[in-house]
mmCIF file of C-alpha atoms in Angstrom:
data_model
loop_
_atom_site.group_PDB
_atom_site.id
_atom_site.type_symbol
_atom_site.label_atom_id
_atom_site.label_comp_id
_atom_site.label_asym_id
_atom_site.label_seq_id
_atom_site.Cartn_x
_atom_site.Cartn_y
_atom_site.Cartn_z
ATOM 1 C CA MET T 1 -7.447 36.688 -236.085
ATOM 2 C CA PRO T 2 -5.978 35.682 -232.684
ATOM 3 C CA ALA T 3 -3.360 32.904 -232.752
ATOM 4 C CA SER T 4 -5.485 30.712 -230.468
ATOM 5 C CA ARG T 5 -8.416 30.995 -232.858
ATOM 6 C CA ARG T 6 -6.228 30.127 -235.870
ATOM 7 C CA LYS T 7 -4.885 27.066 -234.053
ATOM 8 C CA PHE T 8 -8.426 25.924 -233.194
ATOM 9 C CA LEU T 9 -9.537 26.221 -236.804
ATOM 10 C CA GLN T 10 -6.444 24.439 -238.069
ATOM 11 C CA THR T 11 -6.893 21.492 -235.721
ATOM 12 C CA THR T 12 -10.663 21.044 -235.818
ATOM 13 C CA ALA T 13 -12.147 22.264 -239.103
ATOM 14 C CA TRP T 14 -10.293 21.227 -242.247
ATOM 15 C CA SER T 15 -11.752 21.908 -245.658
ATOM 16 C CA GLY T 16 -13.377 18.825 -247.160
ATOM 17 C CA ILE T 17 -12.375 19.872 -250.660
ATOM 18 C CA ALA T 18 -8.735 20.308 -249.614
ATOM 19 C CA MET T 19 -8.742 16.880 -247.984
ATOM 20 C CA ALA T 20 -10.270 15.354 -251.090
ATOM 21 C CA GLN T 21 -7.595 16.894 -253.268
ATOM 22 C CA SER T 22 -4.872 15.545 -250.961
ATOM 23 C CA ALA T 23 -6.086 11.958 -251.337
ATOM 24 C CA PRO T 24 -4.261 9.751 -253.851
ATOM 25 C CA THR T 25 -6.077 9.667 -257.166
ATOM 26 C CA ALA T 26 -4.949 6.049 -257.666
ATOM 27 C CA ILE T 27 -7.448 4.980 -255.005
ATOM 28 C CA PRO T 28 -11.023 5.021 -256.377
ATOM 29 C CA ALA T 29 -13.257 7.582 -254.683
ATOM 30 C CA GLU T 30 -15.656 4.888 -253.499
ATOM 31 C CA ARG T 31 -12.826 3.287 -251.459
ATOM 32 C CA ARG T 32 -11.385 6.430 -249.904
ATOM 33 C CA VAL T 33 -11.979 6.666 -246.168
ATOM 34 C CA TYR T 34 -11.840 10.117 -244.565
ATOM 35 C CA LEU T 35 -11.451 9.885 -240.796
ATOM 36 C CA THR T 36 -11.765 13.669 -240.733
ATOM 37 C CA GLY T 37 -14.917 15.754 -240.577
ATOM 38 C CA ASP T 38 -18.505 14.733 -239.971
ATOM 39 C CA GLY T 39 -19.584 13.960 -243.509
ATOM 40 C CA VAL T 40 -18.641 12.678 -246.934
ATOM 41 C CA THR T 41 -15.720 14.422 -248.619
ATOM 42 C CA HIS T 42 -15.822 15.222 -252.347
ATOM 43 C CA SER T 43 -13.469 16.860 -254.785
ATOM 44 C CA PRO T 44 -14.998 19.642 -256.920
ATOM 45 C CA ALA T 45 -15.332 17.275 -259.887
ATOM 46 C CA GLU T 46 -16.953 14.570 -257.757
ATOM 47 C CA TYR T 47 -19.344 17.107 -256.292
ATOM 48 C CA ALA T 48 -20.344 18.423 -259.720
ATOM 49 C CA ARG T 49 -21.072 14.885 -260.903
ATOM 50 C CA LEU T 50 -23.076 14.151 -257.767
ATOM 51 C CA LEU T 51 -25.246 17.257 -258.182
ATOM 52 C CA THR T 52 -25.953 16.354 -261.805
ATOM 53 C CA LYS T 53 -26.873 12.807 -260.788
ATOM 54 C CA VAL T 54 -29.192 14.020 -257.998
ATOM 55 C CA VAL T 55 -30.928 16.510 -260.297
ATOM 56 C CA ASP T 56 -31.466 13.860 -262.970
ATOM 57 C CA GLU T 57 -32.735 11.217 -260.562
ATOM 58 C CA ARG T 58 -34.906 13.362 -258.283
ATOM 59 C CA GLY T 59 -36.367 15.770 -260.821
ATOM 60 C CA VAL T 60 -35.232 18.704 -258.698
ATOM 61 C CA LYS T 61 -37.230 21.913 -259.051
ATOM 62 C CA ALA T 62 -35.715 25.335 -258.519
ATOM 63 C CA ASP T 63 -36.806 27.776 -255.847
ATOM 64 C CA THR T 64 -37.127 31.542 -256.290
ATOM 65 C CA TYR T 65 -35.651 33.542 -253.415
ATOM 66 C CA LEU T 66 -36.020 30.477 -251.159
ATOM 67 C CA GLU T 67 -39.678 29.956 -252.027
ATOM 68 C CA GLY T 68 -40.932 26.697 -253.534
ATOM 69 C CA GLY T 69 -38.995 23.933 -255.258
ATOM 70 C CA ALA T 70 -36.449 21.769 -253.467
ATOM 71 C CA VAL T 71 -36.098 24.310 -250.639
ATOM 72 C CA GLU T 72 -39.770 24.013 -249.715
ATOM 73 C CA GLN T 73 -39.542 20.218 -249.935
ATOM 74 C CA LEU T 74 -36.539 20.220 -247.602
ATOM 75 C CA GLU T 75 -38.258 22.525 -245.107
ATOM 76 C CA GLN T 76 -41.374 20.363 -245.018
ATOM 77 C CA GLN T 77 -39.368 17.193 -244.503
ATOM 78 C CA PHE T 78 -37.378 18.626 -241.609
ATOM 79 C CA ALA T 79 -40.456 20.105 -239.952
ATOM 80 C CA LYS T 80 -41.968 16.627 -239.955
ATOM 81 C CA LEU T 81 -38.769 14.924 -238.750
ATOM 82 C CA LEU T 82 -38.321 17.380 -235.888
ATOM 83 C CA GLY T 83 -41.994 17.577 -234.932
ATOM 84 C CA LYS T 84 -42.242 21.341 -235.435
ATOM 85 C CA GLU T 85 -44.915 23.478 -237.109
ATOM 86 C CA ARG T 86 -42.487 24.868 -239.644
ATOM 87 C CA ALA T 87 -38.862 24.688 -240.769
ATOM 88 C CA LEU T 88 -36.933 27.414 -242.557
ATOM 89 C CA PHE T 89 -33.835 27.355 -244.766
ATOM 90 C CA LEU T 90 -31.060 29.768 -243.808
ATOM 91 C CA PRO T 91 -27.651 30.033 -245.472
ATOM 92 C CA THR T 92 -25.640 29.537 -242.261
ATOM 93 C CA GLY T 93 -25.940 28.077 -238.793
ATOM 94 C CA THR T 94 -24.506 31.297 -237.386
ATOM 95 C CA LEU T 95 -27.550 33.161 -238.671
ATOM 96 C CA ALA T 96 -29.935 30.413 -237.522
ATOM 97 C CA ASN T 97 -28.635 30.582 -233.954
ATOM 98 C CA HIS T 98 -28.615 34.379 -233.952
ATOM 99 C CA LEU T 99 -32.138 34.929 -235.270
ATOM 100 C CA ALA T 100 -33.572 32.177 -233.084
ATOM 101 C CA VAL T 101 -32.298 33.645 -229.809
ATOM 102 C CA ARG T 102 -33.137 37.163 -231.016
ATOM 103 C CA GLU T 103 -36.810 36.271 -231.466
ATOM 104 C CA LEU T 104 -37.045 34.039 -228.398
ATOM 105 C CA ALA T 105 -35.566 36.689 -226.117
ATOM 106 C CA GLY T 106 -37.815 39.493 -227.363
ATOM 107 C CA ASP T 107 -37.608 42.449 -225.018
ATOM 108 C CA LYS T 108 -35.671 40.446 -222.409
ATOM 109 C CA ARG T 109 -32.183 40.860 -223.785
ATOM 110 C CA ARG T 110 -30.208 38.332 -221.735
ATOM 111 C CA VAL T 111 -29.510 34.846 -223.112
ATOM 112 C CA ILE T 112 -27.922 31.974 -221.187
ATOM 113 C CA VAL T 113 -25.380 29.974 -223.238
ATOM 114 C CA GLN T 114 -22.533 27.517 -222.714
ATOM 115 C CA GLN T 115 -19.189 29.262 -222.557
ATOM 116 C CA GLU T 116 -17.841 26.685 -225.035
ATOM 117 C CA SER T 117 -20.750 27.070 -227.449
ATOM 118 C CA HIS T 118 -20.542 28.141 -231.068
ATOM 119 C CA LEU T 119 -22.986 30.960 -230.343
ATOM 120 C CA TYR T 120 -20.682 32.406 -227.692
ATOM 121 C CA CYS T 121 -17.234 31.647 -229.123
ATOM 122 C CA ASP T 122 -17.494 31.376 -232.886
ATOM 123 C CA GLU T 123 -20.047 33.856 -234.204
ATOM 124 C CA THR T 124 -17.995 37.058 -233.833
ATOM 125 C CA ASP T 125 -20.392 38.453 -231.205
ATOM 126 C CA GLY T 126 -23.046 38.737 -233.911
ATOM 127 C CA ALA T 127 -26.001 38.430 -231.541
ATOM 128 C CA GLN T 128 -24.508 41.107 -229.302
ATOM 129 C CA ARG T 129 -23.419 43.514 -232.042
ATOM 130 C CA LEU T 130 -26.397 43.195 -234.392
ATOM 131 C CA SER T 131 -29.283 42.458 -232.016
ATOM 132 C CA GLY T 132 -28.156 43.979 -228.726
ATOM 133 C CA LEU T 133 -28.308 40.703 -226.822
ATOM 134 C CA ASN T 134 -26.275 40.039 -223.692
ATOM 135 C CA LEU T 135 -24.972 36.465 -223.635
ATOM 136 C CA LEU T 136 -24.430 34.974 -220.172
ATOM 137 C CA PRO T 137 -21.878 32.115 -220.426
ATOM 138 C CA LEU T 138 -21.988 29.139 -218.055
ATOM 139 C CA ALA T 139 -19.969 25.925 -217.597
ATOM 140 C CA SER T 140 -16.471 26.930 -218.687
ATOM 141 C CA GLY T 141 -14.666 23.983 -220.267
ATOM 142 C CA GLN T 142 -17.727 21.740 -220.093
ATOM 143 C CA ALA T 143 -20.568 20.716 -222.367
ATOM 144 C CA THR T 144 -23.276 20.717 -219.691
ATOM 145 C CA PHE T 145 -24.500 23.390 -217.330
ATOM 146 C CA THR T 146 -26.955 22.481 -214.578
ATOM 147 C CA LEU T 147 -30.465 23.548 -213.652
ATOM 148 C CA GLN T 148 -29.006 24.953 -210.437
ATOM 149 C CA GLU T 149 -26.658 27.209 -212.401
ATOM 150 C CA VAL T 150 -29.477 28.309 -214.695
ATOM 151 C CA ALA T 151 -31.869 29.079 -211.827
ATOM 152 C CA HIS T 152 -29.199 31.065 -209.995
ATOM 153 C CA THR T 153 -28.435 33.114 -213.111
ATOM 154 C CA VAL T 154 -32.116 33.739 -213.868
ATOM 155 C CA GLU T 155 -32.893 34.838 -210.317
ATOM 156 C CA ARG T 156 -29.844 37.065 -210.057
ATOM 157 C CA SER T 157 -30.580 38.715 -213.414
ATOM 158 C CA ALA T 158 -34.177 39.456 -212.422
ATOM 159 C CA GLY T 159 -33.272 40.745 -208.979
ATOM 160 C CA PRO T 160 -32.668 44.252 -207.606
ATOM 161 C CA PRO T 161 -31.387 46.832 -207.859
ATOM 162 C CA TYR T 162 -31.327 46.791 -211.683
ATOM 163 C CA PRO T 163 -33.310 43.812 -213.011
ATOM 164 C CA ALA T 164 -32.450 42.557 -216.505
ATOM 165 C CA PRO T 165 -34.466 39.360 -217.007
ATOM 166 C CA VAL T 166 -33.243 36.376 -219.014
ATOM 167 C CA GLY T 167 -35.294 35.947 -222.194
ATOM 168 C CA ALA T 168 -33.805 32.804 -223.710
ATOM 169 C CA ILE T 169 -31.602 29.794 -223.034
ATOM 170 C CA SER T 170 -29.499 28.275 -225.816
ATOM 171 C CA ILE T 171 -27.990 24.786 -225.558
ATOM 172 C CA GLU T 172 -25.559 23.287 -228.059
ATOM 173 C CA SER T 173 -25.252 19.497 -228.267
ATOM 174 C CA PRO T 174 -22.896 17.940 -229.190
ATOM 175 C CA VAL T 175 -20.397 20.684 -228.342
ATOM 176 C CA ARG T 176 -17.625 20.975 -230.913
ATOM 177 C CA ARG T 177 -15.246 22.796 -228.566
ATOM 178 C CA THR T 178 -15.436 19.921 -226.070
ATOM 179 C CA ASN T 179 -14.642 17.405 -228.823
ATOM 180 C CA GLY T 180 -18.205 16.350 -229.532
ATOM 181 C CA GLU T 181 -19.315 15.838 -225.923
ATOM 182 C CA VAL T 182 -23.106 15.737 -225.605
ATOM 183 C CA PHE T 183 -25.159 17.760 -223.137
ATOM 184 C CA ASP T 184 -26.567 15.598 -220.336
ATOM 185 C CA PHE T 185 -30.113 14.717 -221.433
ATOM 186 C CA ASP T 186 -31.629 14.540 -217.935
ATOM 187 C CA GLU T 187 -30.250 17.988 -217.136
ATOM 188 C CA MET T 188 -31.494 19.237 -220.497
ATOM 189 C CA LYS T 189 -35.037 18.062 -219.711
ATOM 190 C CA LYS T 190 -35.008 19.732 -216.304
ATOM 191 C CA ILE T 191 -33.704 23.026 -217.700
ATOM 192 C CA CYS T 192 -36.289 23.124 -220.490
ATOM 193 C CA ALA T 193 -39.126 22.359 -218.046
ATOM 194 C CA TYR T 194 -37.901 25.168 -215.783
ATOM 195 C CA ALA T 195 -37.694 27.547 -218.750
ATOM 196 C CA ARG T 196 -41.299 26.791 -219.766
ATOM 197 C CA GLU T 197 -42.428 27.481 -216.221
ATOM 198 C CA LYS T 198 -40.571 30.820 -216.213
ATOM 199 C CA LYS T 199 -41.696 31.694 -219.774
ATOM 200 C CA ILE T 200 -38.110 31.728 -221.027
ATOM 201 C CA GLY T 201 -37.556 30.730 -224.646
ATOM 202 C CA THR T 202 -35.346 27.738 -225.434
ATOM 203 C CA HIS T 203 -33.149 27.095 -228.478
ATOM 204 C CA LEU T 204 -31.179 23.967 -229.406
ATOM 205 C CA ASP T 205 -28.052 24.356 -231.486
ATOM 206 C CA GLY T 206 -28.393 20.832 -232.843
ATOM 207 C CA ALA T 207 -25.975 21.293 -235.729
ATOM 208 C CA ARG T 208 -24.670 17.744 -235.152
ATOM 209 C CA MET T 209 -27.784 16.400 -233.441
ATOM 210 C CA PHE T 210 -28.320 13.557 -235.926
ATOM 211 C CA LEU T 211 -24.791 12.321 -235.171
ATOM 212 C CA ALA T 212 -25.388 12.455 -231.424
ATOM 213 C CA SER T 213 -28.571 10.403 -231.744
ATOM 214 C CA ALA T 214 -26.596 7.433 -233.059
ATOM 215 C CA TYR T 215 -24.576 7.429 -229.828
ATOM 216 C CA THR T 216 -27.199 8.379 -227.261
ATOM 217 C CA GLY T 217 -30.196 6.496 -228.645
ATOM 218 C CA ILE T 218 -32.246 9.691 -228.287
ATOM 219 C CA SER T 219 -33.920 10.619 -231.563
ATOM 220 C CA PRO T 220 -33.725 14.091 -233.128
ATOM 221 C CA ALA T 221 -37.490 14.416 -232.553
ATOM 222 C CA GLN T 222 -37.037 13.679 -228.825
ATOM 223 C CA TYR T 223 -34.340 16.316 -228.528
ATOM 224 C CA SER T 224 -36.353 18.796 -230.568
ATOM 225 C CA ALA T 225 -39.537 18.330 -228.508
ATOM 226 C CA LEU T 226 -37.894 19.968 -225.490
ATOM 227 C CA PHE T 227 -37.127 23.249 -227.264
ATOM 228 C CA ASP T 228 -39.013 26.091 -228.906
ATOM 229 C CA THR T 229 -36.559 26.257 -231.813
ATOM 230 C CA VAL T 230 -33.873 23.923 -233.131
ATOM 231 C CA TYR T 231 -31.128 24.339 -235.726
ATOM 232 C CA VAL T 232 -29.605 21.534 -237.815
ATOM 233 C CA SER T 233 -26.598 21.943 -240.111
ATOM 234 C CA LEU T 234 -26.994 20.921 -243.736
ATOM 235 C CA TYR T 235 -23.314 20.883 -244.701
ATOM 236 C CA LYS T 236 -21.630 18.996 -241.860
ATOM 237 C CA TYR T 237 -22.983 15.509 -242.612
ATOM 238 C CA PHE T 238 -25.845 16.069 -245.048
ATOM 239 C CA ASN T 239 -23.014 17.325 -247.273
ATOM 240 C CA ALA T 240 -24.724 20.375 -248.798
ATOM 241 C CA PRO T 241 -22.321 23.121 -249.962
ATOM 242 C CA PHE T 242 -23.888 25.437 -247.393
ATOM 243 C CA GLY T 243 -27.092 25.887 -245.432
ATOM 244 C CA ALA T 244 -28.991 25.357 -242.213
ATOM 245 C CA ILE T 245 -32.476 24.419 -241.119
ATOM 246 C CA LEU T 246 -34.223 26.256 -238.299
ATOM 247 C CA ALA T 247 -37.438 24.674 -237.032
ATOM 248 C CA GLY T 248 -40.029 25.973 -234.585
ATOM 249 C CA PRO T 249 -43.420 27.694 -234.248
ATOM 250 C CA ALA T 250 -44.924 28.855 -237.540
ATOM 251 C CA ASP T 251 -45.490 32.473 -236.446
ATOM 252 C CA MET T 252 -41.945 32.881 -235.186
ATOM 253 C CA LEU T 253 -40.482 31.252 -238.293
ATOM 254 C CA LYS T 254 -42.540 33.638 -240.450
ATOM 255 C CA THR T 255 -40.953 36.586 -238.625
ATOM 256 C CA ILE T 256 -37.481 35.081 -238.975
ATOM 257 C CA GLY T 257 -38.127 34.408 -242.662
ATOM 258 C CA ASP T 258 -38.921 38.085 -243.152
ATOM 259 C CA LEU T 259 -35.572 38.956 -241.528
ATOM 260 C CA ARG T 260 -33.560 37.025 -244.103
ATOM 261 C CA HIS T 261 -33.538 39.966 -246.497
ATOM 262 C CA PRO T 262 -32.357 42.721 -244.117
ATOM 263 C CA PHE T 263 -29.754 40.319 -242.740
ATOM 264 C CA GLY T 264 -28.363 39.798 -246.251
ATOM 265 C CA SER T 265 -29.352 36.151 -246.580
ATOM 266 C CA GLN T 266 -32.287 36.226 -249.026
ATOM 267 C CA VAL T 267 -30.273 34.443 -251.699
ATOM 268 C CA CYS T 268 -31.667 34.117 -255.227
ATOM 269 C CA HIS T 269 -31.956 30.336 -254.982
ATOM 270 C CA ALA T 270 -30.767 27.432 -252.861
ATOM 271 C CA TRP T 271 -32.068 24.413 -254.733
ATOM 272 C CA GLU T 272 -28.490 23.080 -254.983
ATOM 273 C CA PRO T 273 -27.845 22.656 -251.227
ATOM 274 C CA ALA T 274 -31.464 21.575 -250.712
ATOM 275 C CA ALA T 275 -31.170 18.851 -253.360
ATOM 276 C CA ILE T 276 -27.910 17.493 -251.926
ATOM 277 C CA ALA T 277 -29.240 17.582 -248.359
ATOM 278 C CA LEU T 278 -32.403 15.726 -249.389
ATOM 279 C CA HIS T 279 -30.258 13.138 -251.159
ATOM 280 C CA TYR T 280 -28.187 12.414 -248.050
ATOM 281 C CA LEU T 281 -31.110 12.721 -245.648
ATOM 282 C CA ASP T 282 -32.758 9.702 -247.290
ATOM 283 C CA GLY T 283 -31.595 6.683 -245.296
ATOM 284 C CA PHE T 284 -29.085 8.677 -243.256
ATOM 285 C CA THR T 285 -30.025 7.155 -239.899
ATOM 286 C CA ALA T 286 -29.446 3.584 -241.086
ATOM 287 C CA ARG T 287 -26.215 4.432 -242.920
ATOM 288 C CA TYR T 288 -24.781 6.323 -239.996
ATOM 289 C CA ALA T 289 -25.738 3.565 -237.555
ATOM 290 C CA THR T 290 -23.674 1.219 -239.726
ATOM 291 C CA ALA T 291 -20.784 3.701 -239.709
ATOM 292 C CA VAL T 292 -20.920 3.869 -235.903
ATOM 293 C CA ARG T 293 -20.804 0.066 -235.658
ATOM 294 C CA ASN T 294 -17.868 -0.014 -238.065
ATOM 295 C CA GLY T 295 -16.231 2.730 -236.045
ATOM 296 C CA GLU T 296 -16.572 0.754 -232.828
ATOM 297 C CA THR T 297 -15.009 -2.283 -234.491
ATOM 298 C CA LEU T 298 -12.169 -0.156 -235.832
ATOM 299 C CA VAL T 299 -11.562 1.367 -232.394
ATOM 300 C CA ARG T 300 -11.401 -2.089 -230.833
ATOM 301 C CA LEU T 301 -8.909 -3.293 -233.457
ATOM 302 C CA LEU T 302 -6.751 -0.168 -233.137
ATOM 303 C CA ALA T 303 -6.729 -0.426 -229.341
ATOM 304 C CA ALA T 304 -5.321 -3.956 -229.693
ATOM 305 C CA GLN T 305 -2.284 -2.635 -231.584
ATOM 306 C CA GLU T 306 0.788 -2.073 -229.413
ATOM 307 C CA ARG T 307 1.737 1.260 -230.945
ATOM 308 C CA ILE T 308 -1.683 2.913 -230.451
ATOM 309 C CA LYS T 309 -3.553 4.015 -227.364
ATOM 310 C CA VAL T 310 -7.209 4.976 -227.935
ATOM 311 C CA GLU T 311 -8.669 7.800 -225.849
ATOM 312 C CA ARG T 312 -12.450 8.114 -225.818
ATOM 313 C CA ILE T 313 -14.189 11.402 -225.012
ATOM 314 C CA GLU T 314 -16.336 11.055 -221.904
ATOM 315 C CA HIS T 315 -20.009 11.478 -222.915
ATOM 316 C CA GLY T 316 -18.660 11.819 -226.443
ATOM 317 C CA SER T 317 -20.070 11.236 -229.897
ATOM 318 C CA ASN T 318 -18.125 10.789 -233.134
ATOM 319 C CA ILE T 319 -14.708 12.159 -232.113
ATOM 320 C CA LEU T 320 -11.876 10.191 -230.498
ATOM 321 C CA ARG T 321 -8.118 10.509 -230.072
ATOM 322 C CA LEU T 322 -5.235 8.179 -230.801
ATOM 323 C CA LYS T 323 -1.866 8.475 -229.060
ATOM 324 C CA LEU T 324 1.097 6.940 -230.854
ATOM 325 C CA SER T 325 3.951 5.333 -228.931
ATOM 326 C CA THR T 326 6.225 5.429 -231.993
ATOM 327 C CA GLY T 327 6.353 7.661 -235.047
ATOM 328 C CA THR T 328 4.546 10.937 -235.577
ATOM 329 C CA ALA T 329 1.082 11.829 -236.777
ATOM 330 C CA ASP T 330 2.237 13.587 -239.942
ATOM 331 C CA ILE T 331 4.225 10.539 -241.095
ATOM 332 C CA LEU T 332 1.264 8.275 -240.303
ATOM 333 C CA GLN T 333 -0.955 10.629 -242.293
ATOM 334 C CA GLU T 334 1.368 10.459 -245.297
ATOM 335 C CA ARG T 335 1.569 6.666 -245.253
ATOM 336 C CA LEU T 336 -2.148 6.107 -244.773
ATOM 337 C CA ALA T 337 -2.932 8.533 -247.608
ATOM 338 C CA ARG T 338 -1.179 6.197 -250.018
ATOM 339 C CA ALA T 339 -3.693 3.528 -249.009
ATOM 340 C CA GLY T 340 -6.655 5.881 -249.474
ATOM 341 C CA ILE T 341 -7.201 6.569 -245.765
ATOM 342 C CA VAL T 342 -7.122 10.236 -244.785
ATOM 343 C CA ILE T 343 -6.403 11.362 -241.225
ATOM 344 C CA ARG T 344 -5.407 14.715 -239.747
ATOM 345 C CA GLY T 345 -1.834 14.654 -238.430
ATOM 346 C CA GLN T 346 0.208 17.579 -237.138
ATOM 347 C CA LYS T 347 3.950 17.671 -237.627
ATOM 348 C CA ASN T 348 5.954 16.226 -234.722
ATOM 349 C CA SER T 349 2.781 15.348 -232.819
ATOM 350 C CA GLN T 350 1.977 11.869 -231.541
ATOM 351 C CA GLN T 351 -1.752 12.560 -231.257
ATOM 352 C CA VAL T 352 -4.324 11.936 -233.970
ATOM 353 C CA VAL T 353 -7.972 13.016 -233.848
ATOM 354 C CA LEU T 354 -10.359 10.680 -235.686
ATOM 355 C CA GLN T 355 -13.957 11.418 -236.657
ATOM 356 C CA ILE T 356 -16.528 8.774 -237.474
ATOM 357 C CA ASN T 357 -18.520 9.440 -240.629
ATOM 358 C CA GLU T 358 -20.210 7.621 -243.497
ATOM 359 C CA THR T 359 -16.988 6.967 -245.387
ATOM 360 C CA LEU T 360 -16.236 4.225 -242.848
ATOM 361 C CA ASN T 361 -18.828 2.163 -244.723
ATOM 362 C CA ARG T 362 -16.610 2.047 -247.818
ATOM 363 C CA ARG T 363 -14.151 -0.553 -246.510
ATOM 364 C CA PRO T 364 -14.209 -3.232 -243.800
ATOM 365 C CA PRO T 365 -12.861 -1.933 -240.474
ATOM 366 C CA GLU T 366 -10.479 -4.914 -240.369
ATOM 367 C CA GLU T 367 -8.881 -3.714 -243.602
ATOM 368 C CA ILE T 368 -8.556 -0.153 -242.304
ATOM 369 C CA ALA T 369 -6.952 -1.413 -239.075
ATOM 370 C CA GLN T 370 -4.454 -3.449 -241.103
ATOM 371 C CA GLU T 371 -3.462 -0.321 -243.013
ATOM 372 C CA PHE T 372 -2.820 1.462 -239.709
ATOM 373 C CA ALA T 373 -0.611 -1.430 -238.592
ATOM 374 C CA ARG T 374 1.361 -1.352 -241.867
ATOM 375 C CA ALA T 375 1.783 2.427 -241.687
ATOM 376 C CA LEU T 376 3.155 2.199 -238.138
ATOM 377 C CA ALA T 377 5.462 -0.740 -238.813
#
């Protein structure tokens, strides 16, 4: 693995279980605040207890090879939420993105993507190697590409002397590699309208779409309505152990469902991730809205402290940076951990990346800010 890739993983995608195990056991789980990751962090024991509780309370029914039971219930609920004919469970978002653009592109093998997208950067060229697609990256270093860029790429690809038409456009929003920046919604609408006119398929990598909605005021259904297919992660903030939902036209989803077996993803059952995702999906919008409000209060209180400078991401969502004028991030991390507040701090660095998630609802933001002040004193 290249050193740059290792560094990216180390600084942006910590294991929730590892973070849970690093938290002090003296602090009750219900008071631990994890300003890392998009969702709720559990230790293995906590997770096992949660699954047992959910099964007992919800009367969870098992699926058989992803048919029936909690999986079918989850698919139906997401299809309704996203306004699509059908939704389909897949084990990973990587596979959801891949199979969506594969089917949308059809015989037109070129797919427009963001250069910073997960599909282009973080899926080991799966769409290229396994489905013969040619990804055309736009907007280096940015979340948003423009209709003008898209139209130019489409026209050039279809032109002489060797035309190779674009078959699909994939948009990720928010974009993890630009620190949670969201794709400009007006530009998104124009691009999707252009794609419909040109009969080009459209896919939304909406892995973190439900988080973005709390910041943009645009509902998941509004985002989804623009696209032929849309993917939502089940493990990032719905806290399933694994899984993804892909929603779209029923006929296309039937074809993609049939591809699960040859692509090695027709698992024996997935009622466990489906049950956990259903549990956290109930009331998520209201809970996360509260977390965002608490996050804004916390940011305001931290910004008022002399030793901290808050840096917001332009057009951002749930990620922000702190710069320390004294001390280092690793020492701050160690001190806050004693108080049951988990952050991600690199040795000898004065920058801390914070992520807003549901655990911010466990303690008043004023109390969390006071712990930061004590840790920096």
